[in-house]
PDB file of C-alpha atoms in Angstrom:
ATOM      1  CA  GLY A   1      -0.155   0.033   0.161  1.00 73.00           C
ATOM      2  CA  LEU A   2       3.025   2.211   0.791  1.00 79.00           C
ATOM      3  CA  ALA A   3       4.351   2.134  -2.709  1.00 80.00           C
ATOM      4  CA  THR A   4       1.146   2.405  -4.374  1.00 82.00           C
ATOM      5  CA  ALA A   5       0.910   5.979  -2.377  1.00 82.00           C
ATOM      6  CA  VAL A   6       4.026   7.181  -3.100  1.00 86.00           C
ATOM      7  CA  GLY A   7       4.444   6.131  -6.846  1.00 89.00           C
ATOM      8  CA  TYR A   8       0.743   7.130  -7.642  1.00 90.00           C
ATOM      9  CA  PRO A   9       1.025  10.566  -7.873  1.00 91.00           C
ATOM     10  CA  LEU A  10       3.860  10.135 -10.603  1.00 90.00           C
ATOM     11  CA  ASP A  11       1.372   8.196 -12.415  1.00 90.00           C
ATOM     12  CA  THR A  12      -1.374  10.483 -11.937  1.00 91.00           C
ATOM     13  CA  ILE A  13       0.947  13.219 -13.574  1.00 92.00           C
ATOM     14  CA  LYS A  14       1.965  10.668 -16.394  1.00 92.00           C
ATOM     15  CA  VAL A  15      -1.279   9.622 -17.056  1.00 90.00           C
ATOM     16  CA  ARG A  16      -2.662  13.239 -17.290  1.00 92.00           C
ATOM     17  CA  ILE A  17       0.081  14.387 -19.507  1.00 92.00           C
ATOM     18  CA  GLN A  18      -0.469  11.321 -22.142  1.00 92.00           C
ATOM     19  CA  THR A  19      -4.178  12.330 -21.924  1.00 92.00           C
ATOM     20  CA  GLN A  20      -4.502  15.809 -21.661  1.00 88.00           C
ATOM     21  CA  HIS A  21      -2.711  17.897 -24.113  1.00 86.00           C
ATOM     22  CA  MET A  22      -2.675  21.141 -22.278  1.00 90.00           C
ATOM     23  CA  TYR A  23       0.509  20.573 -20.534  1.00 89.00           C
ATOM     24  CA  ASN A  24       3.851  22.066 -21.279  1.00 90.00           C
ATOM     25  CA  GLY A  25       5.718  19.665 -19.473  1.00 88.00           C
ATOM     26  CA  VAL A  26       6.329  17.846 -16.202  1.00 89.00           C
ATOM     27  CA  TRP A  27       6.694  20.712 -13.580  1.00 93.00           C
ATOM     28  CA  HIS A  28       3.846  22.501 -15.970  1.00 92.00           C
ATOM     29  CA  CYS A  29       1.425  19.694 -14.786  1.00 92.00           C
ATOM     30  CA  ILE A  30       2.437  19.453 -11.733  1.00 91.00           C
ATOM     31  CA  GLN A  31       1.837  23.187 -10.669  1.00 93.00           C
ATOM     32  CA  SER A  32      -1.414  23.441 -12.662  1.00 92.00           C
ATOM     33  CA  THR A  33      -2.832  20.089 -10.713  1.00 90.00           C
ATOM     34  CA  TYR A  34      -1.544  21.576  -7.309  1.00 93.00           C
ATOM     35  CA  GLN A  35      -3.456  25.018  -7.875  1.00 92.00           C
ATOM     36  CA  ARG A  36      -6.727  23.651  -9.222  1.00 92.00           C
ATOM     37  CA  GLU A  37      -7.162  20.409  -6.851  1.00 92.00           C
ATOM     38  CA  LYS A  38      -4.339  20.858  -4.331  1.00 93.00           C
ATOM     39  CA  VAL A  39      -2.987  17.597  -2.848  1.00 90.00           C
ATOM     40  CA  TYR A  40      -6.169  15.606  -3.457  1.00 89.00           C
ATOM     41  CA  GLY A  41      -5.388  15.556  -7.302  1.00 88.00           C
ATOM     42  CA  PHE A  42      -2.540  13.777  -7.002  1.00 90.00           C
ATOM     43  CA  TYR A  43      -4.105  10.749  -4.958  1.00 89.00           C
ATOM     44  CA  LYS A  44      -7.752  11.119  -6.599  1.00 90.00           C
ATOM     45  CA  GLY A  45      -8.575   7.134  -7.384  1.00 87.00           C
ATOM     46  CA  MET A  46      -6.089   5.767  -5.211  1.00 88.00           C
ATOM     47  CA  ALA A  47      -8.281   3.964  -2.779  1.00 86.00           C
ATOM     48  CA  LEU A  48      -9.225   1.002  -5.367  1.00 86.00           C
ATOM     49  CA  PRO A  49      -5.074   0.623  -6.288  1.00 84.00           C
ATOM     50  CA  VAL A  50      -4.472   0.350  -2.574  1.00 84.00           C
ATOM     51  CA  LEU A  51      -7.139  -2.069  -2.086  1.00 84.00           C
ATOM     52  CA  SER A  52      -6.346  -4.420  -4.777  1.00 83.00           C
ATOM     53  CA  VAL A  53      -2.342  -4.217  -4.041  1.00 83.00           C
ATOM     54  CA  SER A  54      -3.245  -4.970  -0.086  1.00 84.00           C
ATOM     55  CA  VAL A  55      -5.649  -8.100  -1.298  1.00 84.00           C
ATOM     56  CA  CYS A  56      -2.831  -9.312  -3.844  1.00 84.00           C
ATOM     57  CA  GLY A  57      -0.269  -9.358  -1.038  1.00 85.00           C
ATOM     58  CA  SER A  58      -2.456 -10.993   1.484  1.00 89.00           C
ATOM     59  CA  VAL A  59      -3.007 -13.674  -0.892  1.00 88.00           C
ATOM     60  CA  CYS A  60       0.520 -13.796  -1.392  1.00 89.00           C
ATOM     61  CA  PHE A  61       1.724 -14.272   2.043  1.00 91.00           C
ATOM     62  CA  GLY A  62      -1.077 -16.153   3.091  1.00 92.00           C
ATOM     63  CA  THR A  63      -0.256 -18.598   0.597  1.00 92.00           C
ATOM     64  CA  TYR A  64       3.219 -18.514   1.357  1.00 94.00           C
ATOM     65  CA  ARG A  65       2.421 -19.087   5.322  1.00 93.00           C
ATOM     66  CA  ASN A  66      -0.249 -21.541   4.785  1.00 92.00           C
ATOM     67  CA  CYS A  67       1.912 -23.923   2.471  1.00 92.00           C
ATOM     68  CA  LEU A  68       4.840 -23.838   4.455  1.00 92.00           C
ATOM     69  CA  HIS A  69       2.756 -24.296   7.469  1.00 91.00           C
ATOM     70  CA  PHE A  70       1.249 -27.865   5.956  1.00 91.00           C
ATOM     71  CA  LEU A  71       4.617 -28.592   4.445  1.00 90.00           C
ATOM     72  CA  SER A  72       6.100 -28.916   7.516  1.00 88.00           C
ATOM     73  CA  GLN A  73       3.179 -30.590   9.554  1.00 87.00           C
ATOM     74  CA  LEU A  74       3.351 -32.826   6.597  1.00 87.00           C
ATOM     75  CA  ARG A  75       7.127 -33.614   6.655  1.00 83.00           C
ATOM     76  CA  HIS A  76       8.114 -33.200  10.449  1.00 77.00           C
ATOM     77  CA  GLY A  77       4.718 -33.449  12.386  1.00 81.00           C
ATOM     78  CA  SER A  78       5.022 -29.915  13.593  1.00 77.00           C
ATOM     79  CA  SER A  79       5.130 -26.518  12.096  1.00 74.00           C
ATOM     80  CA  ASP A  80       7.329 -25.626  15.080  1.00 80.00           C
ATOM     81  CA  VAL A  81      10.152 -27.558  13.308  1.00 79.00           C
ATOM     82  CA  LYS A  82      12.674 -24.956  11.087  1.00 86.00           C
ATOM     83  CA  PRO A  83      11.435 -25.443   7.599  1.00 84.00           C
ATOM     84  CA  ALA A  84      14.112 -26.923   4.661  1.00 84.00           C
ATOM     85  CA  ARG A  85      14.650 -25.212   1.984  1.00 90.00           C
ATOM     86  CA  LEU A  86      12.900 -27.529  -0.308  1.00 91.00           C
ATOM     87  CA  ASP A  87       9.825 -26.651   1.570  1.00 90.00           C
ATOM     88  CA  VAL A  88      10.711 -22.854   2.019  1.00 90.00           C
ATOM     89  CA  PHE A  89      11.105 -23.087  -1.946  1.00 94.00           C
ATOM     90  CA  ILE A  90       7.904 -24.865  -2.593  1.00 92.00           C
ATOM     91  CA  ALA A  91       6.270 -22.394  -0.444  1.00 93.00           C
ATOM     92  CA  GLY A  92       7.508 -19.401  -2.182  1.00 92.00           C
ATOM     93  CA  CYS A  93       6.568 -21.570  -5.862  1.00 92.00           C
ATOM     94  CA  SER A  94       3.037 -21.865  -4.901  1.00 92.00           C
ATOM     95  CA  ALA A  95       2.904 -18.145  -3.560  1.00 92.00           C
ATOM     96  CA  GLY A  96       3.955 -17.009  -6.825  1.00 88.00           C
ATOM     97  CA  THR A  97       1.657 -19.081  -8.604  1.00 89.00           C
ATOM     98  CA  ALA A  98      -1.055 -17.558  -6.451  1.00 86.00           C
ATOM     99  CA  GLU A  99      -0.068 -14.118  -7.471  1.00 84.00           C
ATOM    100  CA  VAL A 100       0.387 -14.844 -11.139  1.00 83.00           C
ATOM    101  CA  SER A 101      -3.150 -16.336 -11.202  1.00 77.00           C
ATOM    102  CA  ASN A 102      -4.559 -13.500  -9.191  1.00 63.00           C
ATOM    103  CA  LEU A 103      -3.415 -11.049 -11.896  1.00 60.00           C
ATOM    104  CA  PHE A 104      -4.586 -12.918 -14.843  1.00 65.00           C
ATOM    105  CA  ASN A 105      -8.137 -12.791 -12.862  1.00 61.00           C
ATOM    106  CA  ASP A 106      -8.015  -9.683 -12.326  1.00 54.00           C
ATOM    107  CA  ASN A 107      -7.515  -8.527 -16.127  1.00 49.00           C
TER     108      ASN A 107
END
């Protein structure tokens, strides 16, 4: 969410320059946006991207943690044991697969 909050104003400026041909450059767009809309203009419409990034992160980390827990239970009988590298690798692959499938479902 924090990465989105930092990068979103830059994306807003980029999109405005690409779609509205009234700006003479980046600084002109920044000044005009601030004069007309103040700080809110740079963050308008940011709620949905922050929400979607948060959900994607939750799915990714949740999948990783649950898979690692399951593998530790299956191989060692307890999730308190330090996981093997193979378990971490498989859990990471599962989380990556969940993230990629989530991206394809969004589009």
